[in-house]
mmCIF file of N, CA and C in Angstrom:
data_model
loop_
_atom_site.group_PDB
_atom_site.id
_atom_site.type_symbol
_atom_site.label_atom_id
_atom_site.label_comp_id
_atom_site.label_asym_id
_atom_site.label_seq_id
_atom_site.Cartn_x
_atom_site.Cartn_y
_atom_site.Cartn_z
ATOM 1 N N MET A 21 0.848 -1.189 -0.001
ATOM 2 C CA MET A 21 -0.006 -0.003 -0.004
ATOM 3 C C MET A 21 0.880 1.243 0.005
ATOM 4 N N ASN A 22 0.711 2.064 -0.978
ATOM 5 C CA ASN A 22 1.543 3.268 -1.038
ATOM 6 C C ASN A 22 0.785 4.480 -0.479
ATOM 7 N N ASN A 23 1.456 5.604 -0.449
ATOM 8 C CA ASN A 23 0.864 6.813 0.132
ATOM 9 C C ASN A 23 -0.369 7.294 -0.615
ATOM 10 N N MET A 24 -0.473 6.995 -1.865
ATOM 11 C CA MET A 24 -1.618 7.468 -2.652
ATOM 12 C C MET A 24 -2.913 6.741 -2.256
ATOM 13 N N ASP A 25 -2.778 5.546 -1.737
ATOM 14 C CA ASP A 25 -3.965 4.780 -1.375
ATOM 15 C C ASP A 25 -4.540 5.171 -0.025
ATOM 16 N N LYS A 26 -3.751 5.830 0.777
ATOM 17 C CA LYS A 26 -4.234 6.199 2.124
ATOM 18 C C LYS A 26 -5.277 7.311 1.993
ATOM 19 N N LYS A 27 -6.291 7.204 2.818
ATOM 20 C CA LYS A 27 -7.306 8.253 2.841
ATOM 21 C C LYS A 27 -6.786 9.415 3.680
ATOM 22 N N ARG A 28 -7.063 10.573 3.217
ATOM 23 C CA ARG A 28 -6.676 11.763 3.990
ATOM 24 C C ARG A 28 -7.724 12.026 5.052
ATOM 25 N N LYS A 29 -7.225 12.472 6.191
ATOM 26 C CA LYS A 29 -8.155 12.864 7.245
ATOM 27 C C LYS A 29 -8.768 14.206 6.844
ATOM 28 N N PRO A 30 -10.037 14.349 7.070
ATOM 29 C CA PRO A 30 -10.650 15.644 6.764
ATOM 30 C C PRO A 30 -10.083 16.715 7.713
ATOM 31 N N LYS A 31 -9.840 17.889 7.163
ATOM 32 C CA LYS A 31 -9.331 18.979 7.993
ATOM 33 C C LYS A 31 -10.465 19.522 8.840
ATOM 34 N N MET A 32 -10.126 19.800 10.075
ATOM 35 C CA MET A 32 -11.110 20.375 10.984
ATOM 36 C C MET A 32 -11.156 21.888 10.745
ATOM 37 N N ILE A 33 -12.357 22.418 10.776
ATOM 38 C CA ILE A 33 -12.532 23.846 10.590
ATOM 39 C C ILE A 33 -12.853 24.456 11.941
ATOM 40 N N ASN A 34 -12.114 25.481 12.279
ATOM 41 C CA ASN A 34 -12.327 26.152 13.564
ATOM 42 C C ASN A 34 -13.262 27.331 13.313
ATOM 43 N N PHE A 35 -14.502 27.178 13.740
ATOM 44 C CA PHE A 35 -15.477 28.241 13.543
ATOM 45 C C PHE A 35 -15.372 29.320 14.601
ATOM 46 N N ASN A 36 -14.523 29.115 15.599
ATOM 47 C CA ASN A 36 -14.348 30.112 16.646
ATOM 48 C C ASN A 36 -13.448 31.264 16.196
ATOM 49 N N LEU A 37 -12.677 31.032 15.148
ATOM 50 C CA LEU A 37 -11.824 32.113 14.634
ATOM 51 C C LEU A 37 -12.729 33.150 13.981
ATOM 52 N N GLN A 38 -12.485 34.399 14.338
ATOM 53 C CA GLN A 38 -13.285 35.461 13.749
ATOM 54 C C GLN A 38 -12.426 36.259 12.807
ATOM 55 N N LYS A 39 -12.987 36.566 11.676
ATOM 56 C CA LYS A 39 -12.286 37.441 10.749
ATOM 57 C C LYS A 39 -12.403 38.859 11.264
ATOM 58 N N GLU A 40 -11.381 39.625 10.994
ATOM 59 C CA GLU A 40 -11.397 41.020 11.387
ATOM 60 C C GLU A 40 -12.440 41.759 10.567
ATOM 61 N N THR A 41 -13.285 42.512 11.237
ATOM 62 C CA THR A 41 -14.318 43.250 10.524
ATOM 63 C C THR A 41 -13.715 44.492 9.882
ATOM 64 N N ASP A 42 -14.439 45.074 8.959
ATOM 65 C CA ASP A 42 -13.991 46.312 8.331
ATOM 66 C C ASP A 42 -13.809 47.407 9.371
ATOM 67 N N GLU A 43 -14.717 47.450 10.336
ATOM 68 C CA GLU A 43 -14.622 48.471 11.385
ATOM 69 C C GLU A 43 -13.343 48.303 12.186
ATOM 70 N N GLN A 44 -13.000 47.060 12.518
ATOM 71 C CA GLN A 44 -11.758 46.821 13.263
ATOM 72 C C GLN A 44 -10.542 47.220 12.449
ATOM 73 N N LYS A 45 -10.561 46.957 11.155
ATOM 74 C CA LYS A 45 -9.448 47.343 10.287
ATOM 75 C C LYS A 45 -9.292 48.858 10.256
ATOM 76 N N ILE A 46 -10.413 49.556 10.169
ATOM 77 C CA ILE A 46 -10.367 51.020 10.131
ATOM 78 C C ILE A 46 -9.842 51.575 11.444
ATOM 79 N N LEU A 47 -10.300 51.026 12.563
ATOM 80 C CA LEU A 47 -9.840 51.502 13.860
ATOM 81 C C LEU A 47 -8.339 51.245 14.032
ATOM 82 N N LYS A 48 -7.865 50.089 13.584
ATOM 83 C CA LYS A 48 -6.426 49.801 13.648
ATOM 84 C C LYS A 48 -5.643 50.776 12.757
ATOM 85 N N PHE A 49 -6.213 51.080 11.590
ATOM 86 C CA PHE A 49 -5.569 52.046 10.693
ATOM 87 C C PHE A 49 -5.389 53.386 11.393
ATOM 88 N N PHE A 50 -6.481 53.877 12.036
ATOM 89 C CA PHE A 50 -6.398 55.169 12.712
ATOM 90 C C PHE A 50 -5.430 55.122 13.885
ATOM 91 N N ALA A 51 -5.421 54.033 14.640
ATOM 92 C CA ALA A 51 -4.484 53.910 15.762
ATOM 93 C C ALA A 51 -3.049 53.968 15.251
ATOM 94 N N ASN A 52 -2.771 53.227 14.198
ATOM 95 C CA ASN A 52 -1.422 53.236 13.618
ATOM 96 C C ASN A 52 -1.074 54.607 13.024
ATOM 97 N N ARG A 53 -2.052 55.252 12.428
ATOM 98 C CA ARG A 53 -1.809 56.581 11.839
ATOM 99 C C ARG A 53 -1.486 57.597 12.933
ATOM 100 N N LEU A 54 -2.193 57.520 14.059
ATOM 101 C CA LEU A 54 -1.907 58.446 15.167
ATOM 102 C C LEU A 54 -0.502 58.209 15.703
ATOM 103 N N ILE A 55 -0.081 56.969 15.751
ATOM 104 C CA ILE A 55 1.273 56.646 16.203
ATOM 105 C C ILE A 55 2.292 57.235 15.221
ATOM 106 N N GLN A 56 2.023 57.120 13.923
ATOM 107 C CA GLN A 56 2.951 57.628 12.909
ATOM 108 C C GLN A 56 3.123 59.137 12.986
ATOM 109 N N VAL A 57 2.064 59.854 13.322
ATOM 110 C CA VAL A 57 2.131 61.314 13.336
ATOM 111 C C VAL A 57 2.151 61.874 14.762
ATOM 112 N N ALA A 58 2.619 61.076 15.703
ATOM 113 C CA ALA A 58 2.613 61.482 17.118
ATOM 114 C C ALA A 58 3.382 62.771 17.356
ATOM 115 N N ASN A 59 4.366 63.071 16.544
ATOM 116 C CA ASN A 59 5.163 64.288 16.737
ATOM 117 C C ASN A 59 4.521 65.526 16.130
ATOM 118 N N ASP A 60 3.376 65.388 15.510
ATOM 119 C CA ASP A 60 2.706 66.518 14.870
ATOM 120 C C ASP A 60 1.293 66.680 15.445
ATOM 121 N N PRO A 61 1.178 67.475 16.518
ATOM 122 C CA PRO A 61 -0.140 67.620 17.174
ATOM 123 C C PRO A 61 -1.224 68.160 16.248
ATOM 124 N N GLN A 62 -0.840 68.990 15.277
ATOM 125 C CA GLN A 62 -1.830 69.543 14.352
ATOM 126 C C GLN A 62 -2.497 68.441 13.527
ATOM 127 N N VAL A 63 -1.718 67.495 13.048
ATOM 128 C CA VAL A 63 -2.270 66.398 12.241
ATOM 129 C C VAL A 63 -3.167 65.518 13.112
ATOM 130 N N ILE A 64 -2.752 65.256 14.333
ATOM 131 C CA ILE A 64 -3.576 64.455 15.248
ATOM 132 C C ILE A 64 -4.899 65.154 15.494
ATOM 133 N N TRP A 65 -4.858 66.460 15.714
ATOM 134 C CA TRP A 65 -6.091 67.209 15.936
ATOM 135 C C TRP A 65 -6.981 67.145 14.689
ATOM 136 N N GLU A 66 -6.376 67.272 13.513
ATOM 137 C CA GLU A 66 -7.140 67.200 12.256
ATOM 138 C C GLU A 66 -7.867 65.855 12.145
ATOM 139 N N ILE A 67 -7.183 64.780 12.496
ATOM 140 C CA ILE A 67 -7.767 63.438 12.387
ATOM 141 C C ILE A 67 -8.893 63.237 13.387
ATOM 142 N N THR A 68 -8.735 63.776 14.588
ATOM 143 C CA THR A 68 -9.660 63.434 15.668
ATOM 144 C C THR A 68 -10.707 64.486 15.980
ATOM 145 N N LYS A 69 -10.427 65.763 15.732
ATOM 146 C CA LYS A 69 -11.345 66.796 16.213
ATOM 147 C C LYS A 69 -11.831 67.812 15.177
ATOM 148 N N ASN A 70 -11.173 67.921 14.047
ATOM 149 C CA ASN A 70 -11.523 68.939 13.071
ATOM 150 C C ASN A 70 -12.852 68.610 12.400
ATOM 151 N N ASP A 71 -13.838 69.473 12.591
ATOM 152 C CA ASP A 71 -15.164 69.237 12.018
ATOM 153 C C ASP A 71 -15.176 69.330 10.484
ATOM 154 N N ASN A 72 -14.186 69.971 9.904
ATOM 155 C CA ASN A 72 -14.112 70.099 8.445
ATOM 156 C C ASN A 72 -13.509 68.868 7.789
ATOM 157 N N ASN A 73 -13.009 67.949 8.585
ATOM 158 C CA ASN A 73 -12.403 66.715 8.045
ATOM 159 C C ASN A 73 -13.515 65.685 7.837
ATOM 160 N N PRO A 74 -13.738 65.272 6.602
ATOM 161 C CA PRO A 74 -14.840 64.324 6.329
ATOM 162 C C PRO A 74 -14.641 62.936 6.937
ATOM 163 N N ILE A 75 -13.397 62.571 7.233
ATOM 164 C CA ILE A 75 -13.172 61.246 7.830
ATOM 165 C C ILE A 75 -12.789 61.342 9.307
ATOM 166 N N LYS A 76 -13.180 62.460 9.935
ATOM 167 C CA LYS A 76 -12.895 62.660 11.349
ATOM 168 C C LYS A 76 -13.555 61.535 12.167
ATOM 169 N N LEU A 77 -12.865 61.129 13.222
ATOM 170 C CA LEU A 77 -13.410 60.104 14.106
ATOM 171 C C LEU A 77 -14.531 60.700 14.955
ATOM 172 N N ASP A 78 -15.638 59.959 15.111
ATOM 173 C CA ASP A 78 -16.650 60.407 16.053
ATOM 174 C C ASP A 78 -16.230 59.977 17.460
ATOM 175 N N GLU A 79 -16.996 60.368 18.465
ATOM 176 C CA GLU A 79 -16.589 60.101 19.848
ATOM 177 C C GLU A 79 -16.450 58.608 20.142
ATOM 178 N N GLN A 80 -17.364 57.799 19.636
ATOM 179 C CA GLN A 80 -17.301 56.349 19.871
ATOM 180 C C GLN A 80 -16.068 55.741 19.207
ATOM 181 N N GLU A 81 -15.809 56.152 17.977
ATOM 182 C CA GLU A 81 -14.631 55.643 17.265
ATOM 183 C C GLU A 81 -13.349 56.063 17.968
ATOM 184 N N LEU A 82 -13.325 57.312 18.438
ATOM 185 C CA LEU A 82 -12.149 57.806 19.135
ATOM 186 C C LEU A 82 -11.895 57.016 20.411
ATOM 187 N N LYS A 83 -12.970 56.688 21.139
ATOM 188 C CA LYS A 83 -12.818 55.851 22.344
ATOM 189 C C LYS A 83 -12.229 54.502 21.994
ATOM 190 N N GLN A 84 -12.701 53.921 20.902
ATOM 191 C CA GLN A 84 -12.206 52.596 20.499
ATOM 192 C C GLN A 84 -10.742 52.653 20.068
ATOM 193 N N VAL A 85 -10.372 53.729 19.361
ATOM 194 C CA VAL A 85 -8.971 53.887 18.958
ATOM 195 C C VAL A 85 -8.088 54.079 20.187
ATOM 196 N N LEU A 86 -8.565 54.861 21.146
ATOM 197 C CA LEU A 86 -7.784 55.065 22.367
ATOM 198 C C LEU A 86 -7.634 53.758 23.148
ATOM 199 N N GLU A 87 -8.680 52.915 23.118
ATOM 200 C CA GLU A 87 -8.573 51.596 23.755
ATOM 201 C C GLU A 87 -7.500 50.752 23.074
ATOM 202 N N LEU A 88 -7.453 50.804 21.739
ATOM 203 C CA LEU A 88 -6.414 50.076 21.007
ATOM 204 C C LEU A 88 -5.025 50.587 21.394
ATOM 205 N N LEU A 89 -4.902 51.906 21.511
ATOM 206 C CA LEU A 89 -3.608 52.477 21.894
ATOM 207 C C LEU A 89 -3.218 52.068 23.320
ATOM 208 N N LYS A 90 -4.204 52.048 24.223
ATOM 209 C CA LYS A 90 -3.939 51.593 25.598
ATOM 210 C C LYS A 90 -3.482 50.138 25.602
ATOM 211 N N GLU A 91 -4.099 49.333 24.755
ATOM 212 C CA GLU A 91 -3.735 47.916 24.669
ATOM 213 C C GLU A 91 -2.290 47.783 24.160
ATOM 214 N N LYS A 92 -1.935 48.596 23.167
ATOM 215 C CA LYS A 92 -0.556 48.588 22.649
ATOM 216 C C LYS A 92 0.405 49.042 23.734
ATOM 217 N N LEU A 93 -0.001 50.021 24.521
ATOM 218 C CA LEU A 93 0.843 50.517 25.630
ATOM 219 C C LEU A 93 1.041 49.420 26.652
ATOM 220 N N LYS A 94 -0.050 48.755 26.997
ATOM 221 C CA LYS A 94 -0.015 47.668 27.972
ATOM 222 C C LYS A 94 0.885 46.516 27.514
ATOM 223 N N ASN A 95 0.835 46.220 26.213
ATOM 224 C CA ASN A 95 1.643 45.135 25.643
ATOM 225 C C ASN A 95 3.049 45.598 25.271
ATOM 226 N N GLN A 96 3.383 46.809 25.630
ATOM 227 C CA GLN A 96 4.704 47.426 25.373
ATOM 228 C C GLN A 96 5.006 47.499 23.873
ATOM 229 N N GLU A 97 3.985 47.659 23.069
ATOM 230 C CA GLU A 97 4.159 47.880 21.636
ATOM 231 C C GLU A 97 4.216 49.383 21.324
ATOM 232 N N LEU A 98 3.961 50.188 22.352
ATOM 233 C CA LEU A 98 3.907 51.631 22.209
ATOM 234 C C LEU A 98 4.563 52.251 23.432
ATOM 235 N N SER A 99 5.384 53.267 23.223
ATOM 236 C CA SER A 99 6.050 53.892 24.359
ATOM 237 C C SER A 99 5.097 54.853 25.059
ATOM 238 N N PRO A 100 5.247 55.004 26.370
ATOM 239 C CA PRO A 100 4.382 55.935 27.122
ATOM 240 C C PRO A 100 4.500 57.372 26.611
ATOM 241 N N GLN A 101 5.687 57.767 26.141
ATOM 242 C CA GLN A 101 5.875 59.126 25.646
ATOM 243 C C GLN A 101 5.032 59.386 24.409
ATOM 244 N N ILE A 102 5.003 58.444 23.499
ATOM 245 C CA ILE A 102 4.195 58.611 22.271
ATOM 246 C C ILE A 102 2.708 58.637 22.634
ATOM 247 N N TYR A 103 2.301 57.753 23.533
ATOM 248 C CA TYR A 103 0.902 57.734 23.978
ATOM 249 C C TYR A 103 0.521 59.098 24.574
ATOM 250 N N ASP A 104 1.394 59.630 25.440
ATOM 251 C CA ASP A 104 1.127 60.923 26.078
ATOM 252 C C ASP A 104 1.067 62.053 25.056
ATOM 253 N N GLN A 105 1.929 61.991 24.024
ATOM 254 C CA GLN A 105 1.899 62.999 22.961
ATOM 255 C C GLN A 105 0.571 62.967 22.217
ATOM 256 N N ILE A 106 0.087 61.773 21.942
ATOM 257 C CA ILE A 106 -1.167 61.621 21.210
ATOM 258 C C ILE A 106 -2.338 62.167 22.046
ATOM 259 N N ILE A 107 -2.367 61.802 23.327
ATOM 260 C CA ILE A 107 -3.444 62.276 24.208
ATOM 261 C C ILE A 107 -3.406 63.791 24.329
ATOM 262 N N ALA A 108 -2.220 64.365 24.516
ATOM 263 C CA ALA A 108 -2.091 65.817 24.626
ATOM 264 C C ALA A 108 -2.562 66.510 23.349
ATOM 265 N N ALA A 109 -2.230 65.952 22.212
ATOM 266 C CA ALA A 109 -2.651 66.555 20.936
ATOM 267 C C ALA A 109 -4.157 66.484 20.745
ATOM 268 N N ILE A 110 -4.769 65.390 21.195
ATOM 269 C CA ILE A 110 -6.222 65.250 21.062
ATOM 270 C C ILE A 110 -6.937 66.243 21.966
ATOM 271 N N GLU A 111 -6.392 66.466 23.160
ATOM 272 C CA GLU A 111 -7.057 67.310 24.139
ATOM 273 C C GLU A 111 -6.810 68.798 23.929
ATOM 274 N N ARG A 112 -5.861 69.146 23.084
ATOM 275 C CA ARG A 112 -5.514 70.554 22.898
ATOM 276 C C ARG A 112 -6.571 71.275 22.079
ATOM 277 N N ASN A 113 -6.562 72.588 22.193
ATOM 278 C CA ASN A 113 -7.432 73.414 21.356
ATOM 279 C C ASN A 113 -6.624 73.897 20.176
ATOM 280 N N PRO A 114 -7.228 74.003 19.004
ATOM 281 C CA PRO A 114 -6.474 74.411 17.802
ATOM 282 C C PRO A 114 -5.969 75.841 17.903
#
């Protein structure tokens, strides 16, 4: 009996794995974008607070992005200084 005659075991499908939703992808994009522009408070303000920006984050989205940033901070994927810069830029007045 050679290898070709053996029946293959059916692969198990894990239905518990969840695909990332579009909303999660967008929130991750904004979190990463805020990290990239952490040294420019004006750009952070434009992304998060400027009413003239058509893709501005609403309050709920901003909370979710900040949660992602806190998670990155907790997992040491983000330095506290960058996190503090982002928070200060969000809270500032233009």
